Short mmCIF file of C-alpha atoms in Angstrom, two decimals:
data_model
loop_
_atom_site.label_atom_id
_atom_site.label_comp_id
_atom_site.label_asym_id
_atom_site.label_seq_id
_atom_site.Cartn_x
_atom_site.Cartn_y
_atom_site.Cartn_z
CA UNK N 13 -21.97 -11.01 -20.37
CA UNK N 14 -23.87 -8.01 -19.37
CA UNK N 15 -24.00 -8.91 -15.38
CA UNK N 16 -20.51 -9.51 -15.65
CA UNK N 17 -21.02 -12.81 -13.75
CA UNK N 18 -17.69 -14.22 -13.91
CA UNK N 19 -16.40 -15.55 -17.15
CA UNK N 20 -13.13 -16.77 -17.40
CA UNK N 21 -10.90 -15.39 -20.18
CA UNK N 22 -8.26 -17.96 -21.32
CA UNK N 23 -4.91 -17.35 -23.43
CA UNK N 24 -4.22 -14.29 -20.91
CA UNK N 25 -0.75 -13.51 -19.72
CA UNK N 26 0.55 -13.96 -16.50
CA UNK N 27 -0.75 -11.06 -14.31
CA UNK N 28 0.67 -10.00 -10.96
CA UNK N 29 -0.30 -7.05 -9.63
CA UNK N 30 1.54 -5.32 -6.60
CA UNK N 31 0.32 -3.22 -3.75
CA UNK N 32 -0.37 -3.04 -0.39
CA UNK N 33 -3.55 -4.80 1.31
CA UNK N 34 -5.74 -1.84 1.45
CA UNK N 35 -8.36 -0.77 -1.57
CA UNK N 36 -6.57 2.77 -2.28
CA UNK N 37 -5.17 3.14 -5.77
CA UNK N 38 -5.17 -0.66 -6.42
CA UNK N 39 -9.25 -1.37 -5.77
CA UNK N 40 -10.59 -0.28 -9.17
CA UNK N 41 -7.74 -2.69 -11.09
CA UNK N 42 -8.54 -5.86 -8.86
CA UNK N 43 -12.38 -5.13 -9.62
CA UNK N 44 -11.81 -4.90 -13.20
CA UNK N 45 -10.02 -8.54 -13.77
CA UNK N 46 -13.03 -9.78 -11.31
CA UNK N 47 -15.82 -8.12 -13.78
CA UNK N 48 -13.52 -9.46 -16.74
CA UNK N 49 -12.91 -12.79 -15.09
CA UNK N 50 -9.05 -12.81 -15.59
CA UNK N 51 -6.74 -14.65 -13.52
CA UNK N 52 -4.62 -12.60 -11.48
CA UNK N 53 -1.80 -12.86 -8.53
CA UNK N 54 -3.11 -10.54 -5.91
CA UNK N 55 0.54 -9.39 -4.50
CA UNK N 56 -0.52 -7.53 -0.96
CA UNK N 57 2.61 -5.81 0.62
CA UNK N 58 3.52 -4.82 3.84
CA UNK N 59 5.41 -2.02 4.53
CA UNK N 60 8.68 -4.17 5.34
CA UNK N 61 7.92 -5.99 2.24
CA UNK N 62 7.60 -3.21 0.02
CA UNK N 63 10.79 -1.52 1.32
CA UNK N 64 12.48 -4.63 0.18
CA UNK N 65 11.14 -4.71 -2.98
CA UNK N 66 11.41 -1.18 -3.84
CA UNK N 67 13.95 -1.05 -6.03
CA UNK N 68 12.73 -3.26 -8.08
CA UNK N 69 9.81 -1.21 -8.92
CA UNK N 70 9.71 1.41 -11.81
CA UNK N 71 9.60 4.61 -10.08
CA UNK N 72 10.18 3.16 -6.34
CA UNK N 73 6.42 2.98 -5.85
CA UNK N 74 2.94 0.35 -6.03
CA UNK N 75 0.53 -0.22 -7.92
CA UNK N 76 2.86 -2.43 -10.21
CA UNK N 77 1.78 -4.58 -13.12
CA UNK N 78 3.63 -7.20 -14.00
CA UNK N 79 2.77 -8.96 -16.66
CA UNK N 80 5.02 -11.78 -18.01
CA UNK N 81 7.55 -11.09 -15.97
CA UNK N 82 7.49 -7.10 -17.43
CA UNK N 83 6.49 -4.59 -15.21
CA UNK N 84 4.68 -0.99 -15.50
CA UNK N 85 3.91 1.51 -13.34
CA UNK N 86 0.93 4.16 -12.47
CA UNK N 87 -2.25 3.28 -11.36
CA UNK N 88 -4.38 4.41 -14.06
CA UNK N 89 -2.16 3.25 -16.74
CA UNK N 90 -2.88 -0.36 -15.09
CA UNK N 91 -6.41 0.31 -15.27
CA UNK N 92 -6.88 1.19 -18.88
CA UNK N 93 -4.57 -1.98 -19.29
CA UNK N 94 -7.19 -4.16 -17.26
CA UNK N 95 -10.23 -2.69 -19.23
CA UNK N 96 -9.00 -3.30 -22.41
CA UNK N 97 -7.99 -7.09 -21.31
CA UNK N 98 -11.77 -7.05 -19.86
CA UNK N 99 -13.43 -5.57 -22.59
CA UNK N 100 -14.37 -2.30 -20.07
CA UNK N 101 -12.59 0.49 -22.32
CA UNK N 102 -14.47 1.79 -24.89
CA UNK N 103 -13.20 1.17 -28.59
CA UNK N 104 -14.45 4.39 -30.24
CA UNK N 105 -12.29 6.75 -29.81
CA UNK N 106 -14.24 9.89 -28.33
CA UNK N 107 -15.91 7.50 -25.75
CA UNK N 108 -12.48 6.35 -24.70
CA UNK N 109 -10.98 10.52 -24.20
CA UNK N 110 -14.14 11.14 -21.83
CA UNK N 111 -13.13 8.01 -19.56
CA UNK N 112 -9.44 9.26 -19.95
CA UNK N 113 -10.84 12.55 -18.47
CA UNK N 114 -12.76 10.85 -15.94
CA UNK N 115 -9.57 9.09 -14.69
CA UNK N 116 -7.93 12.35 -14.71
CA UNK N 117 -10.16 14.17 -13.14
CA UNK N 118 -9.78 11.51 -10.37
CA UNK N 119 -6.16 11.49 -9.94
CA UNK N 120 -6.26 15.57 -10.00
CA UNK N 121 -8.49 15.46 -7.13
CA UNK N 122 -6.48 13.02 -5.31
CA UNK N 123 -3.13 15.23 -5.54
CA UNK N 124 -5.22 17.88 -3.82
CA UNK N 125 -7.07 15.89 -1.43
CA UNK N 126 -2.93 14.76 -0.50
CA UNK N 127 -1.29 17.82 -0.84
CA UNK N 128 -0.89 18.73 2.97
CA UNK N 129 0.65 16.90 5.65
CA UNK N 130 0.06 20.02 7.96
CA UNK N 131 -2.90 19.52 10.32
CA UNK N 132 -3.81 23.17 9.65
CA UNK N 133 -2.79 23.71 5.64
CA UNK N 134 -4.36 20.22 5.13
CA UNK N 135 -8.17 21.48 7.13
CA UNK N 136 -7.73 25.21 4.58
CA UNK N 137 -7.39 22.66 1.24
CA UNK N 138 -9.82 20.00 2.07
CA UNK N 139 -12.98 22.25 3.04
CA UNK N 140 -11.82 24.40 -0.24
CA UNK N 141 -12.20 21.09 -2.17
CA UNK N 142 -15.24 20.20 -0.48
CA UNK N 143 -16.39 23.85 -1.09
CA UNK N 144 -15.34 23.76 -4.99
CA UNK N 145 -13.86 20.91 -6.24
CA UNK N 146 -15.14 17.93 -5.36
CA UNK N 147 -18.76 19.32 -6.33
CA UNK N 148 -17.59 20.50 -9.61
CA UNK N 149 -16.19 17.13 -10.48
CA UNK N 150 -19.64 15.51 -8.50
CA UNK N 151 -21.60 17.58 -10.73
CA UNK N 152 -19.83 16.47 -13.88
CA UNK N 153 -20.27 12.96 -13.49
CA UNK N 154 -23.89 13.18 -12.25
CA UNK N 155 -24.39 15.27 -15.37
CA UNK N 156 -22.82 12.89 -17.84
CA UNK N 157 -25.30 9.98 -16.35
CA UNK N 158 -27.94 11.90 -16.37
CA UNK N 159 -27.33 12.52 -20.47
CA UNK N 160 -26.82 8.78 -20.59
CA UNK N 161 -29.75 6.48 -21.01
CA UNK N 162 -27.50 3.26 -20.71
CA UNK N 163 -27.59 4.58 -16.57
CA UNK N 164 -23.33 4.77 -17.13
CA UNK N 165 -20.69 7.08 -17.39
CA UNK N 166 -19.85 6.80 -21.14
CA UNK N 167 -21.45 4.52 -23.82
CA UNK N 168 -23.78 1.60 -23.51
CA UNK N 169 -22.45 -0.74 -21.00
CA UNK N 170 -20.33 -0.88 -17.88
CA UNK N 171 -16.70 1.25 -18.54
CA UNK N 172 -13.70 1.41 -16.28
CA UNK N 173 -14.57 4.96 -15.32
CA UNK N 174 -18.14 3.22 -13.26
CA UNK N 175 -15.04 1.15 -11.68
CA UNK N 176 -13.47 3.96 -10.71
CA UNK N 177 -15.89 6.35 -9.50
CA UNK N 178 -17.67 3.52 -7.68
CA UNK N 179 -14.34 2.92 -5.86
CA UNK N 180 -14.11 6.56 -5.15
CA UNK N 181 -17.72 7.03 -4.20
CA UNK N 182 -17.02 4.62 -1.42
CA UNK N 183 -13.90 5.93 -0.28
CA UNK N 184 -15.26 9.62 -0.27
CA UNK N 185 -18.44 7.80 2.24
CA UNK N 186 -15.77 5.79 4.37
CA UNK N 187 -15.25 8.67 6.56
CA UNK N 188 -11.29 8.51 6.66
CA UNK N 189 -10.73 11.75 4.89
CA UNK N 190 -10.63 14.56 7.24
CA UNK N 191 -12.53 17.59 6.94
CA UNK N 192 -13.96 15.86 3.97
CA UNK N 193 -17.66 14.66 5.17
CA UNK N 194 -19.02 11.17 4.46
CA UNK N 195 -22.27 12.77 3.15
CA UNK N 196 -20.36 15.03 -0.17
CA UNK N 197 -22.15 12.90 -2.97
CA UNK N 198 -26.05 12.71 -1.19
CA UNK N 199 -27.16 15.40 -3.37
CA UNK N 200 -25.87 13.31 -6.82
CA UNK N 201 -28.89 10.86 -7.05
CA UNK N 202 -27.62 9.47 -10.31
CA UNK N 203 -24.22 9.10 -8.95
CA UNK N 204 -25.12 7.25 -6.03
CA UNK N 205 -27.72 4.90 -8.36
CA UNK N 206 -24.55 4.51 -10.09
CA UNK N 207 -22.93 3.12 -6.98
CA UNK N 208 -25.46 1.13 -5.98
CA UNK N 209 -25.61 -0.53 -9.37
CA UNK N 210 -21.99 -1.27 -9.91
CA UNK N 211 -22.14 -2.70 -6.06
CA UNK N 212 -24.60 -5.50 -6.96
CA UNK N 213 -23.19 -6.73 -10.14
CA UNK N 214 -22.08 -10.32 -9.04
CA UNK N 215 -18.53 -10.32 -9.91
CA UNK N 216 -18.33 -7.11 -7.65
CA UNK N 217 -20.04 -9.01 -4.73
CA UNK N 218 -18.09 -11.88 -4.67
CA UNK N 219 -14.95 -10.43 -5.03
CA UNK N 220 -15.52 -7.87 -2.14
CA UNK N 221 -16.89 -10.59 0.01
CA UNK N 222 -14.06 -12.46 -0.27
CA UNK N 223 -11.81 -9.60 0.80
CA UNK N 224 -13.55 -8.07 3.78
CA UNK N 225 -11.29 -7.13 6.26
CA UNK N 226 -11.76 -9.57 9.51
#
């Protein structure tokens, strides 16, 4: 379904995923069983709830996965899980490294953007990354879809690594990141095409209207 409008995918295990009821790490995962239209149990923690569940978690920590009662860890791991249930990871194997190093690429950036809890250590890293990193990485992606005449990241149709950089396009526009300003991807016209393409597809609509914050 190439507008990704919804279908419903039967004979798929029971999926519950865990976090708490922000976007954060958990948005691109929740968008990829909506574009794949699998069934999932949207498990939104708070903090008291999380601290009681805990222990149960691999590794003490959310996004969980569990899926027949088994449960995995790590936030990406859970996303190359989801695309491959929703036909969003690439089979051929090159195509499937360069949205591995998309991911990555992500999560690297992430560490950095978190690495400081310092008001004054965490100001020095951010406007380095906004000085360095983040437009390296910016300039990556905007190259790779400007190689690609499908208008996405790798391959013909609509991968996991659109999910994620359209989740992480909007979170670097939100305007919550310090010393990080909302205006970092305006020079990446393909990126922010990107963005605004992945934002209209139906499933993406629906599943965001549904879960605006009141």
């Amino acid at each position: 379904n190439a507008e990704y409008m919804g279908r419903i995918i039967t004979n798929m295990p029971q999926l519950e995923l865990y976090y708490f009821d922000i976007k954060g790490r958990a948005e691109p995962i929740r968008l990829a069983f909506a574009l794949g239209g699998i069934e999932f149990k949207d498990v939104r923690l708070n903090n008291d709830q999380f601290r009681e569940l805990k222990s149960e978690f691999p590794l003490g920590q959310v996004p969980v996965l569990k899926v027949d009662g088994k449960v995995f860890p790590q936030s990406h791991a859970i996303l190359r899980y989801a695309g491959k249930l929703a036909s969003l990871y690439p089979e051929d194997a090159f195509d499937a490294g360069v949205v591995d190093a998309i991911l990555d690429s992500f999560q690297d950036l992430t560490t950095k953007i978190y690495s400081e809890s310092d008001p004054v250590r965490k100001e020095a890293v951010r406007t380095g990354l906004v000085a360095h990193d983040i437009p390296q990485l910016l300039r990556y992606l905007d190259s790779l879809l400007a190689g690609n005449a499908s208008g996405f990241l790798v391959g013909s149709s609509l991968s996991i690594a659109d999910i994620q950089t359209y989740a992480y396009v909007g979170m670097l526009q939100a305007g919550f990141l310090d010393h990080i300003p909302t205006t970092v991807v305006d020079a990446y016209p393909n990126l922010l095409a990107l963005h605004a393409r992945v934002g209209q597809l139906e499933a993406v609509k629906n599943w965001e209207a549904a879960h605006q914050k009141k």
